[in-house]
CSV table of N, CA, C and O in Angstrom, one decimal:
chain,number,residue,atom,x,y,z
E,1,UNK,N,204.8,105.2,216.5
E,1,UNK,CA,204.3,106.5,216.6
E,1,UNK,C,205.4,107.6,216.5
E,1,UNK,O,205.3,108.5,215.8
E,2,UNK,N,206.5,107.4,217.2
E,2,UNK,CA,207.6,108.3,217.3
E,2,UNK,C,208.8,107.9,216.5
E,2,UNK,O,209.9,108.4,216.8
E,3,UNK,N,208.6,106.9,215.6
E,3,UNK,CA,209.7,106.5,214.8
E,3,UNK,C,210.1,107.6,213.9
E,3,UNK,O,209.4,108.0,213.0
E,4,UNK,N,211.4,108.1,214.0
E,4,UNK,CA,211.8,109.2,213.2
E,4,UNK,C,212.0,108.9,211.7
E,4,UNK,O,212.1,109.7,210.9
E,5,UNK,N,211.9,107.6,211.4
E,5,UNK,CA,212.1,107.2,210.0
E,5,UNK,C,210.7,107.2,209.2
E,5,UNK,O,210.7,107.1,208.0
E,6,UNK,N,209.6,107.4,209.9
E,6,UNK,CA,208.3,107.5,209.3
E,6,UNK,C,208.2,108.8,208.6
E,6,UNK,O,208.7,109.8,209.1
E,7,UNK,N,207.4,108.8,207.5
E,7,UNK,CA,207.3,110.1,206.9
E,7,UNK,C,206.2,111.0,207.5
E,7,UNK,O,206.2,112.2,207.3
E,8,UNK,N,205.4,110.5,208.4
E,8,UNK,CA,204.3,111.2,209.0
E,8,UNK,C,204.7,111.6,210.5
E,8,UNK,O,203.8,112.0,211.3
E,9,UNK,N,206.0,111.5,210.8
E,9,UNK,CA,206.4,111.7,212.2
E,9,UNK,C,206.1,113.2,212.6
E,9,UNK,O,205.7,113.5,213.7
E,10,UNK,N,206.2,114.1,211.7
E,10,UNK,CA,205.9,115.5,211.9
E,10,UNK,C,204.5,115.8,212.3
E,10,UNK,O,204.1,116.5,213.2
E,11,UNK,N,203.6,115.1,211.5
E,11,UNK,CA,202.2,115.3,211.8
E,11,UNK,C,201.8,114.6,213.1
E,11,UNK,O,200.9,115.1,213.8
E,12,UNK,N,202.4,113.5,213.4
E,12,UNK,CA,202.2,112.8,214.7
E,12,UNK,C,202.6,113.7,215.9
E,12,UNK,O,201.9,113.8,216.9
E,13,UNK,N,203.7,114.4,215.7
E,13,UNK,CA,204.2,115.3,216.8
E,13,UNK,C,203.2,116.5,216.9
E,13,UNK,O,202.9,116.9,218.0
E,14,UNK,N,202.7,116.9,215.8
E,14,UNK,CA,201.8,118.0,215.8
E,14,UNK,C,200.5,117.6,216.5
E,14,UNK,O,199.9,118.4,217.3
E,15,UNK,N,200.0,116.4,216.2
E,15,UNK,CA,198.8,115.9,216.9
E,15,UNK,C,199.0,115.8,218.4
E,15,UNK,O,198.1,116.1,219.2
E,16,UNK,N,200.2,115.3,218.7
E,16,UNK,CA,200.5,115.2,220.2
E,16,UNK,C,200.5,116.5,220.8
E,16,UNK,O,200.0,116.7,222.0
E,17,UNK,N,201.0,117.5,220.2
E,17,UNK,CA,201.1,118.9,220.8
E,17,UNK,C,199.7,119.4,220.9
E,17,UNK,O,199.3,120.1,222.0
E,18,UNK,N,198.8,119.2,220.0
E,18,UNK,CA,197.4,119.6,220.1
E,18,UNK,C,196.7,118.9,221.2
E,18,UNK,O,196.0,119.6,222.0
E,19,UNK,N,196.9,117.6,221.4
E,19,UNK,CA,196.2,116.9,222.5
E,19,UNK,C,196.8,117.3,223.8
E,19,UNK,O,196.0,117.5,224.8
E,20,UNK,N,198.1,117.5,223.9
E,20,UNK,CA,198.7,118.0,225.2
E,20,UNK,C,198.2,119.4,225.5
E,20,UNK,O,197.9,119.7,226.7
E,21,UNK,N,198.0,120.2,224.5
E,21,UNK,CA,197.4,121.6,224.8
E,21,UNK,C,196.0,121.5,225.3
E,21,UNK,O,195.6,122.2,226.2
E,22,UNK,N,195.2,120.6,224.8
E,22,UNK,CA,193.9,120.3,225.2
E,22,UNK,C,193.8,119.9,226.7
E,22,UNK,O,193.0,120.3,227.5
E,23,UNK,N,194.7,118.9,227.0
E,23,UNK,CA,194.8,118.4,228.3
E,23,UNK,C,195.2,119.5,229.3
E,23,UNK,O,194.7,119.6,230.4
E,24,UNK,N,196.2,120.3,228.9
E,24,UNK,CA,196.7,121.5,229.7
E,24,UNK,C,195.5,122.5,229.9
E,24,UNK,O,195.4,123.0,231.1
E,25,UNK,N,194.7,122.7,228.9
E,25,UNK,CA,193.6,123.6,229.1
E,25,UNK,C,192.6,123.0,230.1
E,25,UNK,O,192.1,123.8,231.0
E,26,UNK,N,192.3,121.7,230.0
E,26,UNK,CA,191.4,121.1,231.0
E,26,UNK,C,192.0,121.2,232.4
E,26,UNK,O,191.3,121.4,233.4
E,27,UNK,N,193.3,120.9,232.5
E,27,UNK,CA,193.9,121.0,233.8
E,27,UNK,C,193.9,122.3,234.4
E,27,UNK,O,193.6,122.5,235.6
E,28,UNK,N,194.1,123.4,233.6
E,28,UNK,CA,194.0,124.7,234.2
E,28,UNK,C,192.6,125.1,234.6
E,28,UNK,O,192.4,125.7,235.6
E,29,UNK,N,191.7,124.7,233.8
E,29,UNK,CA,190.3,125.0,234.0
E,29,UNK,C,189.8,124.4,235.3
E,29,UNK,O,189.0,125.0,236.1
E,30,UNK,N,190.2,123.1,235.6
E,30,UNK,CA,189.7,122.4,236.8
E,30,UNK,C,190.4,122.7,238.1
E,30,UNK,O,189.9,122.5,239.2
E,31,UNK,N,191.7,123.2,238.0
E,31,UNK,CA,192.4,123.4,239.2
E,31,UNK,C,192.5,124.9,239.6
E,31,UNK,O,192.6,125.1,240.8
E,32,UNK,N,192.3,125.8,238.7
E,32,UNK,CA,192.5,127.2,239.1
E,32,UNK,C,191.5,128.1,238.3
E,32,UNK,O,191.2,127.8,237.2
E,33,UNK,N,191.1,129.1,239.0
E,33,UNK,CA,190.2,130.1,238.3
E,33,UNK,C,190.9,131.5,238.2
E,33,UNK,O,190.3,132.5,238.1
E,34,UNK,N,192.2,131.4,238.2
E,34,UNK,CA,193.1,132.6,238.1
E,34,UNK,C,192.8,133.2,236.7
E,34,UNK,O,192.7,132.5,235.7
E,35,UNK,N,192.8,134.5,236.6
E,35,UNK,CA,192.5,135.2,235.3
E,35,UNK,C,193.7,135.0,234.3
E,35,UNK,O,193.4,134.8,233.1
E,36,UNK,N,194.9,134.9,234.7
E,36,UNK,CA,196.0,134.7,233.8
E,36,UNK,C,196.0,133.2,233.3
E,36,UNK,O,196.3,133.0,232.2
E,37,UNK,N,195.5,132.3,234.2
E,37,UNK,CA,195.4,130.9,233.8
E,37,UNK,C,194.3,130.8,232.7
E,37,UNK,O,194.4,130.0,231.8
E,38,UNK,N,193.3,131.5,232.9
E,38,UNK,CA,192.2,131.5,231.9
E,38,UNK,C,192.6,132.0,230.6
E,38,UNK,O,192.2,131.6,229.5
E,39,UNK,N,193.5,133.0,230.6
E,39,UNK,CA,194.0,133.6,229.3
E,39,UNK,C,194.9,132.5,228.6
E,39,UNK,O,194.8,132.4,227.4
E,40,UNK,N,195.6,131.8,229.4
E,40,UNK,CA,196.5,130.8,228.8
E,40,UNK,C,195.6,129.7,228.2
E,40,UNK,O,195.9,129.1,227.2
E,41,UNK,N,194.5,129.4,228.9
E,41,UNK,CA,193.6,128.4,228.4
E,41,UNK,C,193.0,128.8,227.1
E,41,UNK,O,192.8,128.0,226.2
E,42,UNK,N,192.7,130.1,227.0
E,42,UNK,CA,192.1,130.6,225.7
E,42,UNK,C,193.1,130.4,224.6
E,42,UNK,O,192.8,130.1,223.4
E,43,UNK,N,194.4,130.7,224.9
E,43,UNK,CA,195.5,130.6,223.9
E,43,UNK,C,195.6,129.1,223.5
E,43,UNK,O,195.8,128.8,222.3
E,44,UNK,N,195.5,128.2,224.4
E,44,UNK,CA,195.6,126.8,224.1
E,44,UNK,C,194.4,126.4,223.2
E,44,UNK,O,194.5,125.5,222.3
E,45,UNK,N,193.3,127.0,223.5
E,45,UNK,CA,192.1,126.6,222.7
E,45,UNK,C,192.3,127.1,221.2
E,45,UNK,O,191.9,126.5,220.3
E,46,UNK,N,192.9,128.3,221.1
E,46,UNK,CA,193.2,128.8,219.7
E,46,UNK,C,194.2,127.9,219.0
E,46,UNK,O,194.2,127.8,217.8
E,47,UNK,N,195.1,127.2,219.7
E,47,UNK,CA,196.1,126.4,219.1
E,47,UNK,C,195.4,125.2,218.5
E,47,UNK,O,195.9,124.6,217.5
E,48,UNK,N,194.2,124.8,219.0
E,48,UNK,CA,193.5,123.7,218.4
E,48,UNK,C,193.1,124.0,217.0
E,48,UNK,O,192.9,123.1,216.1
E,49,UNK,N,192.8,125.2,216.7
E,49,UNK,CA,192.4,125.6,215.3
E,49,UNK,C,193.5,125.3,214.3
E,49,UNK,O,193.2,125.0,213.2
E,50,UNK,N,194.7,125.3,214.8
E,50,UNK,CA,195.9,125.0,213.9
E,50,UNK,C,195.8,123.5,213.3
E,50,UNK,O,196.5,123.2,212.4
E,51,UNK,N,194.9,122.7,213.9
E,51,UNK,CA,194.8,121.4,213.4
E,51,UNK,C,194.3,121.3,211.9
E,51,UNK,O,194.5,120.4,211.2
E,52,UNK,N,193.6,122.4,211.5
E,52,UNK,CA,193.2,122.5,210.1
E,52,UNK,C,194.3,122.4,209.2
E,52,UNK,O,194.2,121.9,208.0
E,53,UNK,N,195.5,122.8,209.6
E,53,UNK,CA,196.7,122.8,208.7
E,53,UNK,C,196.9,121.3,208.3
E,53,UNK,O,197.3,121.1,207.1
E,54,UNK,N,196.7,120.4,209.1
E,54,UNK,CA,196.9,119.0,208.7
E,54,UNK,C,195.9,118.6,207.6
E,54,UNK,O,196.2,117.8,206.7
E,55,UNK,N,194.7,119.1,207.7
E,55,UNK,CA,193.7,118.7,206.7
E,55,UNK,C,193.9,119.4,205.4
E,55,UNK,O,193.6,118.8,204.3
E,56,UNK,N,194.6,120.5,205.4
E,56,UNK,CA,194.8,121.3,204.2
E,56,UNK,C,195.6,120.5,203.1
E,56,UNK,O,195.5,120.8,201.9
E,57,UNK,N,196.4,119.6,203.5
E,57,UNK,CA,197.3,118.8,202.5
E,57,UNK,C,196.4,117.9,201.7
E,57,UNK,O,196.8,117.5,200.6
E,58,UNK,N,195.2,117.7,202.1
E,58,UNK,CA,194.2,116.9,201.3
E,58,UNK,C,193.5,117.7,200.2
E,58,UNK,O,192.9,117.1,199.4
E,59,UNK,N,193.6,119.0,200.3
E,59,UNK,CA,192.9,119.9,199.4
E,59,UNK,C,193.9,120.6,198.5
E,59,UNK,O,193.7,121.8,198.2
E,60,UNK,N,194.8,119.9,197.9
E,60,UNK,CA,195.8,120.5,197.0
E,60,UNK,C,195.1,121.0,195.7
E,60,UNK,O,195.5,122.1,195.2
E,61,UNK,N,194.1,120.2,195.2
E,61,UNK,CA,193.4,120.7,194.0
E,61,UNK,C,192.6,122.0,194.3
E,61,UNK,O,192.6,122.9,193.5
E,62,UNK,N,192.0,122.0,195.4
E,62,UNK,CA,191.2,123.2,195.8
E,62,UNK,C,192.2,124.4,196.0
E,62,UNK,O,191.9,125.5,195.5
E,63,UNK,N,193.3,124.2,196.6
E,63,UNK,CA,194.3,125.2,196.8
E,63,UNK,C,194.8,125.7,195.4
E,63,UNK,O,195.0,126.9,195.2
E,64,UNK,N,195.0,124.8,194.5
E,64,UNK,CA,195.5,125.2,193.2
E,64,UNK,C,194.4,126.1,192.5
E,64,UNK,O,194.8,127.1,191.8
E,65,UNK,N,193.1,125.7,192.6
E,65,UNK,CA,192.1,126.5,192.0
E,65,UNK,C,192.0,127.9,192.6
E,65,UNK,O,191.8,128.9,191.9
E,66,UNK,N,192.1,128.0,193.9
E,66,UNK,CA,192.0,129.3,194.6
E,66,UNK,C,193.2,130.1,194.2
E,66,UNK,O,193.0,131.3,194.0
E,67,UNK,N,194.4,129.5,194.1
E,67,UNK,CA,195.5,130.3,193.6
E,67,UNK,C,195.4,130.8,192.2
E,67,UNK,O,195.8,131.9,191.9
E,68,UNK,N,194.7,130.0,191.4
E,68,UNK,CA,194.5,130.4,190.0
E,68,UNK,C,193.5,131.6,190.0
E,68,UNK,O,193.7,132.6,189.2
E,69,UNK,N,192.5,131.5,190.8
E,69,UNK,CA,191.5,132.6,190.9
E,69,UNK,C,192.2,133.9,191.4
E,69,UNK,O,192.0,135.0,190.8
E,70,UNK,N,193.0,133.8,192.4
E,70,UNK,CA,193.6,134.9,193.0
E,70,UNK,C,194.6,135.5,192.0
E,70,UNK,O,194.8,136.7,191.9
E,71,UNK,N,195.3,134.7,191.2
E,71,UNK,CA,196.3,135.2,190.2
E,71,UNK,C,195.6,135.9,189.1
E,71,UNK,O,196.2,136.8,188.5
E,72,UNK,N,194.3,135.6,188.8
E,72,UNK,CA,193.6,136.3,187.7
E,72,UNK,C,192.9,137.5,188.2
E,72,UNK,O,192.3,138.2,187.3
E,73,UNK,N,193.0,137.9,189.5
E,73,UNK,CA,192.3,139.1,189.9
E,73,UNK,C,193.0,140.4,189.4
E,73,UNK,O,192.4,141.4,189.0
E,74,UNK,N,194.4,140.4,189.3
E,74,UNK,CA,195.1,141.6,188.8
E,74,UNK,C,194.7,141.9,187.3
E,74,UNK,O,194.4,143.0,187.0
E,75,UNK,N,194.7,140.9,186.4
E,75,UNK,CA,194.3,141.2,185.0
E,75,UNK,C,192.8,141.6,185.0
E,75,UNK,O,192.4,142.4,184.1
E,76,UNK,N,192.0,141.0,185.9
E,76,UNK,CA,190.6,141.4,185.9
E,76,UNK,C,190.4,142.9,186.2
E,76,UNK,O,189.6,143.6,185.6
E,77,UNK,N,191.1,143.3,187.2
E,77,UNK,CA,191.1,144.7,187.6
E,77,UNK,C,191.5,145.6,186.4
E,77,UNK,O,190.9,146.7,186.2
E,78,UNK,N,192.6,145.2,185.7
E,78,UNK,CA,193.0,146.0,184.6
E,78,UNK,C,192.0,146.0,183.5
E,78,UNK,O,191.8,147.0,182.8
E,79,UNK,N,191.3,144.9,183.3
E,79,UNK,CA,190.3,144.8,182.3
E,79,UNK,C,189.1,145.7,182.6
E,79,UNK,O,188.6,146.4,181.7
E,80,UNK,N,188.7,145.7,183.9
E,80,UNK,CA,187.6,146.6,184.3
E,80,UNK,C,188.0,148.1,184.1
E,80,UNK,O,187.2,148.9,183.7
E,81,UNK,N,189.3,148.4,184.5
E,81,UNK,CA,189.8,149.8,184.3
E,81,UNK,C,189.7,150.2,182.8
E,81,UNK,O,189.3,151.3,182.5
E,82,UNK,N,190.2,149.3,181.9
E,82,UNK,CA,190.1,149.6,180.5
E,82,UNK,C,188.7,149.8,180.0
E,82,UNK,O,188.4,150.7,179.2
E,83,UNK,N,187.8,148.9,180.5
E,83,UNK,CA,186.4,149.0,180.1
E,83,UNK,C,185.8,150.4,180.5
E,83,UNK,O,185.1,151.0,179.8
E,84,UNK,N,186.1,150.8,181.8
E,84,UNK,CA,185.6,152.1,182.3
E,84,UNK,C,186.2,153.2,181.5
E,84,UNK,O,185.5,154.2,181.2
E,85,UNK,N,187.5,153.1,181.1
E,85,UNK,CA,188.1,154.2,180.3
E,85,UNK,C,187.4,154.3,178.9
E,85,UNK,O,187.1,155.4,178.5
E,86,UNK,N,187.1,153.2,178.3
E,86,UNK,CA,186.5,153.2,177.0
E,86,UNK,C,185.0,153.8,177.1
E,86,UNK,O,184.6,154.6,176.3
E,87,UNK,N,184.3,153.3,178.1
E,87,UNK,CA,183.0,153.9,178.4
E,87,UNK,C,183.0,155.4,178.6
E,87,UNK,O,182.2,156.1,178.1
E,88,UNK,N,184.0,155.8,179.4
E,88,UNK,CA,184.2,157.2,179.7
E,88,UNK,C,184.4,158.0,178.4
E,88,UNK,O,183.7,159.1,178.2
E,89,UNK,N,185.3,157.5,177.6
E,89,UNK,CA,185.5,158.2,176.3
E,89,UNK,C,184.3,158.3,175.4
E,89,UNK,O,184.0,159.4,174.9
E,90,UNK,N,183.6,157.2,175.3
E,90,UNK,CA,182.4,157.2,174.4
E,90,UNK,C,181.3,158.1,175.1
E,90,UNK,O,180.5,158.8,174.3
E,91,UNK,N,181.2,158.1,176.4
E,91,UNK,CA,180.2,159.0,177.0
E,91,UNK,C,180.5,160.4,176.8
E,91,UNK,O,179.6,161.3,176.5
E,92,UNK,N,181.8,160.8,176.9
E,92,UNK,CA,182.2,162.2,176.6
E,92,UNK,C,181.8,162.6,175.1
E,92,UNK,O,181.3,163.7,174.9
E,93,UNK,N,182.1,161.7,174.2
E,93,UNK,CA,181.8,162.0,172.8
E,93,UNK,C,180.3,162.1,172.6
E,93,UNK,O,179.8,163.1,171.9
E,94,UNK,N,179.5,161.2,173.2
E,94,UNK,CA,178.1,161.3,173.0
E,94,UNK,C,177.5,162.6,173.6
E,94,UNK,O,176.6,163.3,173.0
E,95,UNK,N,178.0,163.0,174.8
E,95,UNK,CA,177.5,164.2,175.4
E,95,UNK,C,177.9,165.4,174.6
E,95,UNK,O,177.1,166.3,174.4
E,96,UNK,N,179.1,165.4,174.0
E,96,UNK,CA,179.5,166.6,173.2
E,96,UNK,C,178.7,166.7,171.9
E,96,UNK,O,178.2,167.8,171.6
E,97,UNK,N,178.4,165.5,171.3
E,97,UNK,CA,177.5,165.5,170.1
E,97,UNK,C,176.1,166.0,170.5
E,97,UNK,O,175.5,166.7,169.7
E,98,UNK,N,175.6,165.5,171.6
E,98,UNK,CA,174.3,165.9,172.1
E,98,UNK,C,174.2,167.4,172.3
E,98,UNK,O,173.2,168.0,171.9
E,99,UNK,N,175.2,168.0,172.9
E,99,UNK,CA,175.2,169.4,173.2
E,99,UNK,C,175.3,170.2,171.9
E,99,UNK,O,174.6,171.2,171.7
E,100,UNK,N,176.1,169.8,171.0
E,100,UNK,CA,176.2,170.4,169.7
E,100,UNK,C,174.8,170.4,168.9
E,100,UNK,O,174.3,171.4,168.4
E,101,UNK,N,174.2,169.2,169.0
E,101,UNK,CA,172.9,169.0,168.3
E,101,UNK,C,171.8,169.9,169.0
E,101,UNK,O,171.0,170.4,168.3
E,102,UNK,N,171.9,169.9,170.3
E,102,UNK,CA,170.8,170.7,171.0
E,102,UNK,C,171.0,172.2,170.8
E,102,UNK,O,170.0,172.9,170.7
E,103,UNK,N,172.2,172.7,170.6
E,103,UNK,CA,172.5,174.1,170.4
E,103,UNK,C,172.1,174.5,168.9
E,103,UNK,O,171.7,175.6,168.7
E,104,UNK,N,172.3,173.5,168.0
E,104,UNK,CA,172.0,173.8,166.6
E,104,UNK,C,170.5,173.7,166.3
E,104,UNK,O,169.9,174.4,165.4
E,105,UNK,N,169.8,172.8,167.0
E,105,UNK,CA,168.3,172.6,166.8
E,105,UNK,C,167.6,172.7,168.2
E,105,UNK,O,167.2,171.7,168.7
E,106,UNK,N,167.4,173.9,168.7
E,106,UNK,CA,166.8,174.0,170.0
E,106,UNK,C,165.3,173.7,170.0
E,106,UNK,O,164.8,173.5,171.1
E,107,UNK,N,164.7,173.6,168.9
E,107,UNK,CA,163.3,173.3,168.9
E,107,UNK,C,163.0,171.8,169.0
E,107,UNK,O,161.8,171.4,169.1
E,108,UNK,N,164.0,171.0,169.0
E,108,UNK,CA,163.8,169.5,169.0
E,108,UNK,C,163.3,169.0,170.4
E,108,UNK,O,163.5,169.7,171.4
E,109,UNK,N,162.8,167.8,170.4
E,109,UNK,CA,162.4,167.2,171.7
E,109,UNK,C,163.5,166.3,172.2
E,109,UNK,O,163.7,165.2,171.6
E,110,UNK,N,164.2,166.7,173.2
E,110,UNK,CA,165.3,166.0,173.7
E,110,UNK,C,165.1,165.4,175.1
E,110,UNK,O,166.0,165.1,175.8
E,111,UNK,N,163.9,165.2,175.5
E,111,UNK,CA,163.5,164.7,176.8
E,111,UNK,C,164.1,163.4,177.1
E,111,UNK,O,164.8,163.2,178.2
E,112,UNK,N,163.9,162.4,176.2
E,112,UNK,CA,164.5,161.1,176.4
E,112,UNK,C,166.0,161.1,176.4
E,112,UNK,O,166.7,160.3,177.1
E,113,UNK,N,166.6,161.9,175.5
E,113,UNK,CA,168.0,162.0,175.4
E,113,UNK,C,168.6,162.5,176.7
E,113,UNK,O,169.6,162.0,177.2
E,114,UNK,N,167.9,163.5,177.3
E,114,UNK,CA,168.4,164.1,178.5
E,114,UNK,C,168.3,163.1,179.7
E,114,UNK,O,169.1,163.1,180.6
E,115,UNK,N,167.2,162.3,179.7
E,115,UNK,CA,167.0,161.4,180.7
E,115,UNK,C,168.2,160.4,180.8
E,115,UNK,O,168.7,160.0,181.8
E,116,UNK,N,168.6,159.9,179.6
E,116,UNK,CA,169.6,158.8,179.5
E,116,UNK,C,171.0,159.4,179.4
E,116,UNK,O,172.0,158.7,179.8
E,117,UNK,N,171.2,160.6,178.8
E,117,UNK,CA,172.5,161.1,178.6
E,117,UNK,C,172.7,162.5,179.2
E,117,UNK,O,173.4,163.3,178.7
E,118,UNK,N,172.0,162.8,180.3
E,118,UNK,CA,171.9,164.2,180.8
E,118,UNK,C,173.2,164.6,181.5
E,118,UNK,O,173.5,165.8,181.6
E,119,UNK,N,174.0,163.7,182.0
E,119,UNK,CA,175.3,164.0,182.6
E,119,UNK,C,176.3,162.9,182.3
E,119,UNK,O,175.9,161.9,181.7
E,120,UNK,N,177.5,163.1,182.8
E,120,UNK,CA,178.5,162.1,182.5
E,120,UNK,C,178.2,160.7,183.1
E,120,UNK,O,178.3,159.7,182.4
E,121,UNK,N,177.9,160.7,184.4
E,121,UNK,CA,177.6,159.5,185.0
E,121,UNK,C,176.4,158.8,184.5
E,121,UNK,O,176.3,157.5,184.3
E,122,UNK,N,175.4,159.6,184.1
E,122,UNK,CA,174.2,159.0,183.5
E,122,UNK,C,174.5,158.4,182.1
E,122,UNK,O,174.0,157.3,181.8
E,123,UNK,N,175.4,159.1,181.4
E,123,UNK,CA,175.8,158.6,180.1
E,123,UNK,C,176.6,157.3,180.2
E,123,UNK,O,176.4,156.3,179.5
E,124,UNK,N,177.5,157.3,181.2
E,124,UNK,CA,178.3,156.1,181.4
E,124,UNK,C,177.4,154.9,181.8
E,124,UNK,O,177.6,153.8,181.3
E,125,UNK,N,176.4,155.2,182.7
E,125,UNK,CA,175.5,154.1,183.1
E,125,UNK,C,174.7,153.6,182.0
E,125,UNK,O,174.5,152.4,181.8
E,126,UNK,N,174.2,154.5,181.1
E,126,UNK,CA,173.4,154.1,180.0
E,126,UNK,C,174.2,153.2,179.0
E,126,UNK,O,173.8,152.2,178.5
E,127,UNK,N,175.5,153.6,178.8
E,127,UNK,CA,176.3,152.8,177.9
E,127,UNK,C,176.6,151.5,178.5
E,127,UNK,O,176.6,150.4,177.8
E,128,UNK,N,176.9,151.4,179.8
E,128,UNK,CA,177.1,150.1,180.5
E,128,UNK,C,175.9,149.2,180.4
E,128,UNK,O,176.0,148.0,180.1
E,129,UNK,N,174.7,149.8,180.6
E,129,UNK,CA,173.5,149.0,180.5
E,129,UNK,C,173.2,148.5,179.1
E,129,UNK,O,172.8,147.4,178.9
E,130,UNK,N,173.6,149.4,178.1
E,130,UNK,CA,173.4,148.9,176.7
E,130,UNK,C,174.4,147.8,176.4
E,130,UNK,O,174.1,146.9,175.5
E,131,UNK,N,175.6,147.8,177.0
E,131,UNK,CA,176.6,146.8,176.7
E,131,UNK,C,176.2,145.5,177.4
E,131,UNK,O,176.4,144.4,176.8
E,132,UNK,N,175.6,145.5,178.6
E,132,UNK,CA,175.3,144.3,179.3
E,132,UNK,C,173.9,143.8,179.0
E,132,UNK,O,173.5,142.8,179.6
E,133,UNK,N,173.1,144.5,178.2
E,133,UNK,CA,171.7,144.1,177.9
E,133,UNK,C,170.7,144.4,179.0
E,133,UNK,O,169.7,143.8,179.1
E,134,UNK,N,171.1,145.4,179.9
E,134,UNK,CA,170.2,145.7,181.0
E,134,UNK,C,169.4,146.8,180.7
E,134,UNK,O,168.6,147.4,180.5
C-alpha cells in the first residue's frame, strides 16, 4: 500500500487522507459540540468532494471533448458578431430603400412592410427569421 515504488502511491496517500478526514469528522461530531469544531467538521466534509479528482483520470476522452468545445467558443462568438454585423448592414439598406420608396409613392399600401421592417430591430429580426426559416 505504501510502497514508494508503486505508480499509484500518490492516489493511495490521497485515499488515506480522505478516510482520515472522515474519521476526524466523526470523532469531532461524537466528542464535542463546540461551534469551531463543527466548522472544522464541515471543512473535512468538503475535502471528501476532492475524491472526484481521482475519478477524473478515467474521463480523459470526455475532458478532451470539453476542451474542444471550450476552445471553439471564441470563434463562435466572432462568427455570431460577424453575422449580426451583416444583418445590421442589410437591415439599414432595406430600411433606407423602404423610406425612399415610401416618400416617392405615398399612395402605396405599405402596411405589411411596416409590420416587418418598421424599425431597425424589427428589420434585423425579420432578416434573422428569413435566414433561419422561422
